[in-house]
PDB file of C-alpha atoms and ligand atoms in Angstrom:
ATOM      1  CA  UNK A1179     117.843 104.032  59.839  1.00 51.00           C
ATOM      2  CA  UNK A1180     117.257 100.563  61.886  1.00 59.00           C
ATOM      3  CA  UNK A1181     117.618 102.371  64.726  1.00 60.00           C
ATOM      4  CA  UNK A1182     114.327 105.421  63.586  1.00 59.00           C
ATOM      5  CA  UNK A1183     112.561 102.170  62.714  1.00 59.00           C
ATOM      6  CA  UNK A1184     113.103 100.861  65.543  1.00 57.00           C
ATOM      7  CA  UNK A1185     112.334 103.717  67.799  1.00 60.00           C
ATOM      8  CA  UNK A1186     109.080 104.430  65.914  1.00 59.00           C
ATOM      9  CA  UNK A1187     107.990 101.072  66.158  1.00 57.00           C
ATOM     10  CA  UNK A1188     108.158 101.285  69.778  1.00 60.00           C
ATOM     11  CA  UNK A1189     106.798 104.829  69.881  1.00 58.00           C
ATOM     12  CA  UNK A1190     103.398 102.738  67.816  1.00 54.00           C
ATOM     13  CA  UNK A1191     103.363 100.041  70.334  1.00 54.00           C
ATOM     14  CA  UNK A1192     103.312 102.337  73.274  1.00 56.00           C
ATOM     15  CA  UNK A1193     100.354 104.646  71.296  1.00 55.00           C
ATOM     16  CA  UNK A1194      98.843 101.712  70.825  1.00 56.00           C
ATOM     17  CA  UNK A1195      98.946 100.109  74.231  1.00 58.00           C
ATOM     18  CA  UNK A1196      97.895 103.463  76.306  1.00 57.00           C
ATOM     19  CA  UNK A1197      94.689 102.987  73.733  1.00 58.00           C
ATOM     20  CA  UNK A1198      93.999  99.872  75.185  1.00 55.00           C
ATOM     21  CA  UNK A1199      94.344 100.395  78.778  1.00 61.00           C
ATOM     22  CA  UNK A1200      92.265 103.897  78.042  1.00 76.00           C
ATOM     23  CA  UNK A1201      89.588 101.890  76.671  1.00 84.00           C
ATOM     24  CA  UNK A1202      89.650  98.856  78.468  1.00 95.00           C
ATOM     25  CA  UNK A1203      87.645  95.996  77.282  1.00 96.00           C
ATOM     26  CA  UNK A1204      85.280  94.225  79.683  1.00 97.00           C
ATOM     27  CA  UNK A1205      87.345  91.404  80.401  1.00 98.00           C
ATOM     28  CA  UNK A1206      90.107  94.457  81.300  1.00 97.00           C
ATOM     29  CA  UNK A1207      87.851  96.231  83.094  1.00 98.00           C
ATOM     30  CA  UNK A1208      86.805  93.573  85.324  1.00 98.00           C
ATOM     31  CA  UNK A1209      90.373  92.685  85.931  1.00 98.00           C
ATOM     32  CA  UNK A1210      91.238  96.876  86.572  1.00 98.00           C
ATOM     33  CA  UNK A1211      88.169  97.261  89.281  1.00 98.00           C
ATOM     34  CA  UNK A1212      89.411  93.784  91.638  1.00 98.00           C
ATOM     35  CA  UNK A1213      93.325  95.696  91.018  1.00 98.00           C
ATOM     36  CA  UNK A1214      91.820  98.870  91.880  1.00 98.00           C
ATOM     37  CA  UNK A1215      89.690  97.612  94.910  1.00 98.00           C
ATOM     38  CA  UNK A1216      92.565  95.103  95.992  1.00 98.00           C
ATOM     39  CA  UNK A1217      94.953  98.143  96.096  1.00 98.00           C
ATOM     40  CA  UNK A1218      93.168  99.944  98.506  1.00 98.00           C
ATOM     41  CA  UNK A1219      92.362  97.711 100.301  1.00 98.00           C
ATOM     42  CA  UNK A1220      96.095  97.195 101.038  1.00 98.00           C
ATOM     43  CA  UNK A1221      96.356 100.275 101.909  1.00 98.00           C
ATOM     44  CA  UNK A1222      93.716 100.266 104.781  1.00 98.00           C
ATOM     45  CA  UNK A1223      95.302  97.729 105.920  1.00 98.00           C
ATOM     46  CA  UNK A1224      98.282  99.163 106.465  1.00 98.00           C
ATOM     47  CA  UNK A1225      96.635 101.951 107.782  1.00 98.00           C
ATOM     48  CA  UNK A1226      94.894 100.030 110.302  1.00 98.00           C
ATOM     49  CA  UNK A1227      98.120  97.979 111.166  1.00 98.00           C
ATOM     50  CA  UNK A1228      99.194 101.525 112.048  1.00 98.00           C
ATOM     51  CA  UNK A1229      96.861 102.949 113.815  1.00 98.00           C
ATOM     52  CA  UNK A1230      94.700 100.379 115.400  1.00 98.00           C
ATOM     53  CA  UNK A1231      96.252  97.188 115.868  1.00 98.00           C
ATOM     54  CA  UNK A1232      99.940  98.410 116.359  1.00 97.00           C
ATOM     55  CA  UNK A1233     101.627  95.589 114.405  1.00 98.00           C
ATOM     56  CA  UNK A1234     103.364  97.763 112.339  1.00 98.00           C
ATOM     57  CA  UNK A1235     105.275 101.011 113.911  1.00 98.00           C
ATOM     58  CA  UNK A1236     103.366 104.212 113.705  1.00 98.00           C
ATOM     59  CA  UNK A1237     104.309 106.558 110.621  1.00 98.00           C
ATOM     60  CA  UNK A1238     102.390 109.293 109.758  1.00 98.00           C
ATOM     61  CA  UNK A1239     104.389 109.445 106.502  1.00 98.00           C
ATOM     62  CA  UNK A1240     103.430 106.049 105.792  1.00 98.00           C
ATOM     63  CA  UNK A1241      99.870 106.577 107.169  1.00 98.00           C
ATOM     64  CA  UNK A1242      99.912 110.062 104.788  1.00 98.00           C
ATOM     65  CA  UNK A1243     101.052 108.088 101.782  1.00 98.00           C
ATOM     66  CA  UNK A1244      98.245 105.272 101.732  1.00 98.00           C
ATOM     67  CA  UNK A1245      95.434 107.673 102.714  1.00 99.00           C
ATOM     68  CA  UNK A1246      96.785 109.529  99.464  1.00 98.00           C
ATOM     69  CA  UNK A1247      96.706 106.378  97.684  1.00 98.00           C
ATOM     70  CA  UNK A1248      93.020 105.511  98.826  1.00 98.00           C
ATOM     71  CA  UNK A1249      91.890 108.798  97.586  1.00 98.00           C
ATOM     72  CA  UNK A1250      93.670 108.808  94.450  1.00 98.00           C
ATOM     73  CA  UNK A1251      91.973 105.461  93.371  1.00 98.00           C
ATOM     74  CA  UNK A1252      88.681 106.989  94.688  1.00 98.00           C
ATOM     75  CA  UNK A1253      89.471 109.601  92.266  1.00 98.00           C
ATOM     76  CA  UNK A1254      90.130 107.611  89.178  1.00 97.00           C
ATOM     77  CA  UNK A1255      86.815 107.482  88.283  1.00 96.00           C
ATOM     78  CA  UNK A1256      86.278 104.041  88.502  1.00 97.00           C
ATOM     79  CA  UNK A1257      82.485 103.921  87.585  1.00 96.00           C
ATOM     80  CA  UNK A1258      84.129 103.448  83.713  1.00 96.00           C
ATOM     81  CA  UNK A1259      84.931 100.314  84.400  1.00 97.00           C
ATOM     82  CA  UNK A1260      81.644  99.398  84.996  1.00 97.00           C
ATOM     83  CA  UNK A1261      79.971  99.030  81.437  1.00 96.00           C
ATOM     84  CA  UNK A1262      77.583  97.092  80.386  1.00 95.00           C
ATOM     85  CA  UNK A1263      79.022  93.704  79.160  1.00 96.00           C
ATOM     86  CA  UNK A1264      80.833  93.490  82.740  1.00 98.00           C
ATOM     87  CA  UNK A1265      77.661  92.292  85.090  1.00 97.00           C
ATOM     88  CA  UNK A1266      79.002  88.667  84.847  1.00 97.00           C
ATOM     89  CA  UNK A1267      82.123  86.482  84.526  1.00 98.00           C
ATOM     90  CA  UNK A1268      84.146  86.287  81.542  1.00 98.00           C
ATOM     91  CA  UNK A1269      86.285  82.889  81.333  1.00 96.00           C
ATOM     92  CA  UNK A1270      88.331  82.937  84.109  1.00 97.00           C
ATOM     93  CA  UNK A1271      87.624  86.210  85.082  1.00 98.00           C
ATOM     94  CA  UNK A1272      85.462  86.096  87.671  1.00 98.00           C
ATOM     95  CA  UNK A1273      83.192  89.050  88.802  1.00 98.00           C
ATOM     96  CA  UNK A1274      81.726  89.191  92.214  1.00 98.00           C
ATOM     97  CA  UNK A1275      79.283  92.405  91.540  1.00 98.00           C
ATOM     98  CA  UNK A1276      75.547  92.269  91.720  1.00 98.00           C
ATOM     99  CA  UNK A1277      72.987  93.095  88.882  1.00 97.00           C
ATOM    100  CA  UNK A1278      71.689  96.397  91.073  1.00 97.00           C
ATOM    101  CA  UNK A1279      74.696  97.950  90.126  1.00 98.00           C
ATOM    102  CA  UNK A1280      74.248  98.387  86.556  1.00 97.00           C
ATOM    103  CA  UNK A1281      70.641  98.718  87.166  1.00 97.00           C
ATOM    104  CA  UNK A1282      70.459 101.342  90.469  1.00 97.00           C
ATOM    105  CA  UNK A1283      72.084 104.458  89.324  1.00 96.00           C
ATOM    106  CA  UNK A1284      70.501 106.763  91.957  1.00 98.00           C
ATOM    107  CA  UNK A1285      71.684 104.677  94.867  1.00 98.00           C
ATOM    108  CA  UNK A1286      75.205 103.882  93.328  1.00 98.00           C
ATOM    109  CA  UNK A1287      75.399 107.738  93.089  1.00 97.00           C
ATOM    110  CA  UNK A1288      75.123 107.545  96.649  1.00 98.00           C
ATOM    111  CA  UNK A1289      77.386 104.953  97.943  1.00 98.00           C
ATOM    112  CA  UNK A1290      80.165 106.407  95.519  1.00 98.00           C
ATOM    113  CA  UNK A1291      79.818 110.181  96.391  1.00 98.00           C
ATOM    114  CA  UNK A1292      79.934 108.999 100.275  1.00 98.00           C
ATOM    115  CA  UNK A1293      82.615 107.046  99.755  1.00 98.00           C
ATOM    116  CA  UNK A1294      84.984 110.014  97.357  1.00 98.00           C
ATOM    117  CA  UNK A1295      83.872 112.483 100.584  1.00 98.00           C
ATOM    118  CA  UNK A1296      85.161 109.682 103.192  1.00 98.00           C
ATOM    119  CA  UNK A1297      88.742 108.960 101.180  1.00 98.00           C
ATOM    120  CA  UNK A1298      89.153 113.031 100.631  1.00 98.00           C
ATOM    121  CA  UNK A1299      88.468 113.507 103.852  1.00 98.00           C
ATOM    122  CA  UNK A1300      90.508 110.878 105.136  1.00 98.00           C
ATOM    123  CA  UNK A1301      93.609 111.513 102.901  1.00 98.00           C
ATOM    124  CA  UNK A1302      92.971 115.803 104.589  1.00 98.00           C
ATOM    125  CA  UNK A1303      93.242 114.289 107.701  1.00 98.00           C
ATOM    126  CA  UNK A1304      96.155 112.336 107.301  1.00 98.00           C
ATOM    127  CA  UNK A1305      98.389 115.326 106.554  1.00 98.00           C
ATOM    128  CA  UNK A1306      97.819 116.372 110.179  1.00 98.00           C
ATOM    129  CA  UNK A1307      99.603 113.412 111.718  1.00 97.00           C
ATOM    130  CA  UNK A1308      96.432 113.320 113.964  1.00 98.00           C
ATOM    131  CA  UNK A1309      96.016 109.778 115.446  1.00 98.00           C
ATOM    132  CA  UNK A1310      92.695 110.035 117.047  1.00 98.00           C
ATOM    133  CA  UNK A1311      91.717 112.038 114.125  1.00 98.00           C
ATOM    134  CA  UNK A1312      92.880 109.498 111.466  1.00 98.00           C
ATOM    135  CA  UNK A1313      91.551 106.508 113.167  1.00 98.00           C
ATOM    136  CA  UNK A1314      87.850 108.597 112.722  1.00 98.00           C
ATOM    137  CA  UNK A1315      88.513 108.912 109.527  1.00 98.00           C
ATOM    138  CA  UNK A1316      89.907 105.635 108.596  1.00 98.00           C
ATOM    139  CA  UNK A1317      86.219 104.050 110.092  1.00 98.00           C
ATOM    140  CA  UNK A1318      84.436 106.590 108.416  1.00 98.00           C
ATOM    141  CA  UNK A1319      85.881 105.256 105.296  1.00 98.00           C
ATOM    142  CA  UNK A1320      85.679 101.725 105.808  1.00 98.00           C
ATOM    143  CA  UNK A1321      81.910 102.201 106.790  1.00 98.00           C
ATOM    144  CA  UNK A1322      81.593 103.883 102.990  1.00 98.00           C
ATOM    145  CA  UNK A1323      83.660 101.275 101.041  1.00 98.00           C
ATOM    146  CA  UNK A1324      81.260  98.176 103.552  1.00 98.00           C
ATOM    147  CA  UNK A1325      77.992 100.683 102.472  1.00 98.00           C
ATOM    148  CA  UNK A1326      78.274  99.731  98.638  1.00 98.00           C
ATOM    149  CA  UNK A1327      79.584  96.115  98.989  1.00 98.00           C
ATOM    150  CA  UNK A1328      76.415  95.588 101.617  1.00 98.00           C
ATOM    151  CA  UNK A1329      74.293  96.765  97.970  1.00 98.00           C
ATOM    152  CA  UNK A1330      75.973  95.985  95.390  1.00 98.00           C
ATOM    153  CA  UNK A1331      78.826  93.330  95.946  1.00 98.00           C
ATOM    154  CA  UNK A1332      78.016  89.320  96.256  1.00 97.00           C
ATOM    155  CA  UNK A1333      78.844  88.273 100.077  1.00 90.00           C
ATOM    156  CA  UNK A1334      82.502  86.752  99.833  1.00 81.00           C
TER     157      UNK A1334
HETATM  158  C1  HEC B1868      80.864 102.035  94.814  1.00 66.97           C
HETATM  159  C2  HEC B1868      81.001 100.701  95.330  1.00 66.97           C
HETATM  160  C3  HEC B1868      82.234 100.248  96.048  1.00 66.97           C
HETATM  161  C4  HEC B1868      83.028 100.937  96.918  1.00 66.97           C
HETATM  162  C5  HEC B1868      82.869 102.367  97.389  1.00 66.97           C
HETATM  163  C6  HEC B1868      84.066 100.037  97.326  1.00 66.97           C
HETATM  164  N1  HEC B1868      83.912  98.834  96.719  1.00 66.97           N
HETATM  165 FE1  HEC B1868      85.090  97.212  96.989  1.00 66.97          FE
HETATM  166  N2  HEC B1868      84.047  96.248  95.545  1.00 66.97           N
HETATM  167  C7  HEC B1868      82.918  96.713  94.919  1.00 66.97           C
HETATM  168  C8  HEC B1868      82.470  95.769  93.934  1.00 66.97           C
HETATM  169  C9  HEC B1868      81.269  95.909  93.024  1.00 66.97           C
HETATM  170  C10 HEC B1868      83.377  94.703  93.984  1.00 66.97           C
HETATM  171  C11 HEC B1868      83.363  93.452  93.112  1.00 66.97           C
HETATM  172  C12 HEC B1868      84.191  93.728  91.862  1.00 66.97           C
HETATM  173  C13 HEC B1868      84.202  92.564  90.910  1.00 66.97           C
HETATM  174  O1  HEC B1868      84.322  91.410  91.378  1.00 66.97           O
HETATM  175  O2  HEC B1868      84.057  92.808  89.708  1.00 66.97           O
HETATM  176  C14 HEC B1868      84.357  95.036  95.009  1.00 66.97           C
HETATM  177  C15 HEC B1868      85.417  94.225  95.359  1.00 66.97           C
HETATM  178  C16 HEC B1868      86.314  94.497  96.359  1.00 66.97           C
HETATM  179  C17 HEC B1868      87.393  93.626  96.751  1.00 66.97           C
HETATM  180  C18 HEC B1868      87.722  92.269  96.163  1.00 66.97           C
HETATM  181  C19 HEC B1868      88.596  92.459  94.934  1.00 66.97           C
HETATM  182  C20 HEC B1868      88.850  91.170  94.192  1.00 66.97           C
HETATM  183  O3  HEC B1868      89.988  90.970  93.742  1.00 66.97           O
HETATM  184  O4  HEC B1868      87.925  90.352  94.044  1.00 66.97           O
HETATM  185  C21 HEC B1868      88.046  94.245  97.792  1.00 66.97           C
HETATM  186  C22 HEC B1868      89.244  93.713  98.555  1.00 66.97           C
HETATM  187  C23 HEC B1868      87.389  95.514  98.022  1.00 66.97           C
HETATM  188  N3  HEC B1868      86.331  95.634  97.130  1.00 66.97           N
HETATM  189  C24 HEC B1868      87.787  96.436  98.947  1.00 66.97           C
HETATM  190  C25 HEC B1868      87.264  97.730  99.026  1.00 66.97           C
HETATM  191  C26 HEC B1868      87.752  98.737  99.925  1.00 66.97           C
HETATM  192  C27 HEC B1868      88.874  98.550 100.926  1.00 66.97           C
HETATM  193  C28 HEC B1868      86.996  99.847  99.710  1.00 66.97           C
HETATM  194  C29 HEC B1868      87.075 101.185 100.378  1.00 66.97           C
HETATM  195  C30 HEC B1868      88.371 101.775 100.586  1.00 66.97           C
HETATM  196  C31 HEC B1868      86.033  99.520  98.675  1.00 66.97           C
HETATM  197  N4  HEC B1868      86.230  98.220  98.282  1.00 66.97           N
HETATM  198  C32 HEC B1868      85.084 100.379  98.195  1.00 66.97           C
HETATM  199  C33 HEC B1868      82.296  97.896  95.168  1.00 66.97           C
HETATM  200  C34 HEC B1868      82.799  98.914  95.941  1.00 66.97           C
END
């Protein structure tokens, strides 16, 4: 009996905590976006270590397994973490995103489709092992993710 009270009880926090991060707040959402953004942009990095600068050994698994991750967050659909209530700071969570981007849907559009094409394409690319290839790619998809910060991103 303790034990099916138990187990349901976690079963309801679980429910209830997949709600939340479903519908994240805006203080969540703000805090999701920076993870999101952060997390990729680890993975360029390492990308870049690989195939530009050399400081970390060449491994097209590796290289295959970040360009995978890129794309995957590209995928996410992270536009629904940009609702209204999240144009400025909340507390200590600090937003660096400019007004235009709640405001200038048609050229969001276009910074975010260029950007999805760029880390699909790149992630395509990386399961070829191609070097030369992946190092087009990989600027190709830094130029996208520099296009909407350029717009819509305070200068850090
Ligand atoms: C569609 C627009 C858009 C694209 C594409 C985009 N970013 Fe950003 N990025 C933003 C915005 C807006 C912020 C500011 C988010 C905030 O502070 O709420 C941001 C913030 C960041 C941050 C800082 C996160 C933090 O913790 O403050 C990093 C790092 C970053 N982006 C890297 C990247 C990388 C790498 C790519 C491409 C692989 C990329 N971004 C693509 C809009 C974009």
């Amino acid at each position: 009996m303790r034990k099916l009270v138990l187990g349901s009880m976690s079963a309801l926090l679980i429910a209830t905590s997949l709600q939340a991060n479903a519908q994240p707040d805006p203080e969540e959402q703000i805090i999701f976006r920076k993870a999101g953004y952060s997390f990729m942009s680890w993975n360029m990095g390492k990308i870049k270590a690989m195939a530009i600068d050399g400081t970390m050994a060449w491994d097209p698994a590796q290289v295959q397994a970040a360009a995978n991750s890129i794309a995957a967050t590209a995928n996410s659909g992270m536009g629904a973490l940009f609702t209204p209530g999240t144009e400025k700071s909340i507390g200590d969570t600090k937003t660096n995103v400019r007004p235009e981007m709640f405001t200038d849907m048609e050229g969001v559009g276009k910074v975010a489709m260029a950007f999805s094409k760029a880390a699909n394409e790149l992630a395509e690319v990386a399961k070829t092992g191609d070097k030369a290839a992946i190092i087009k790619a990989f600027a190709a998809t830094g130029d996208s993710c520099k296009g909407c910060h350029d717009k819509y991103r305070e200068k850090m």
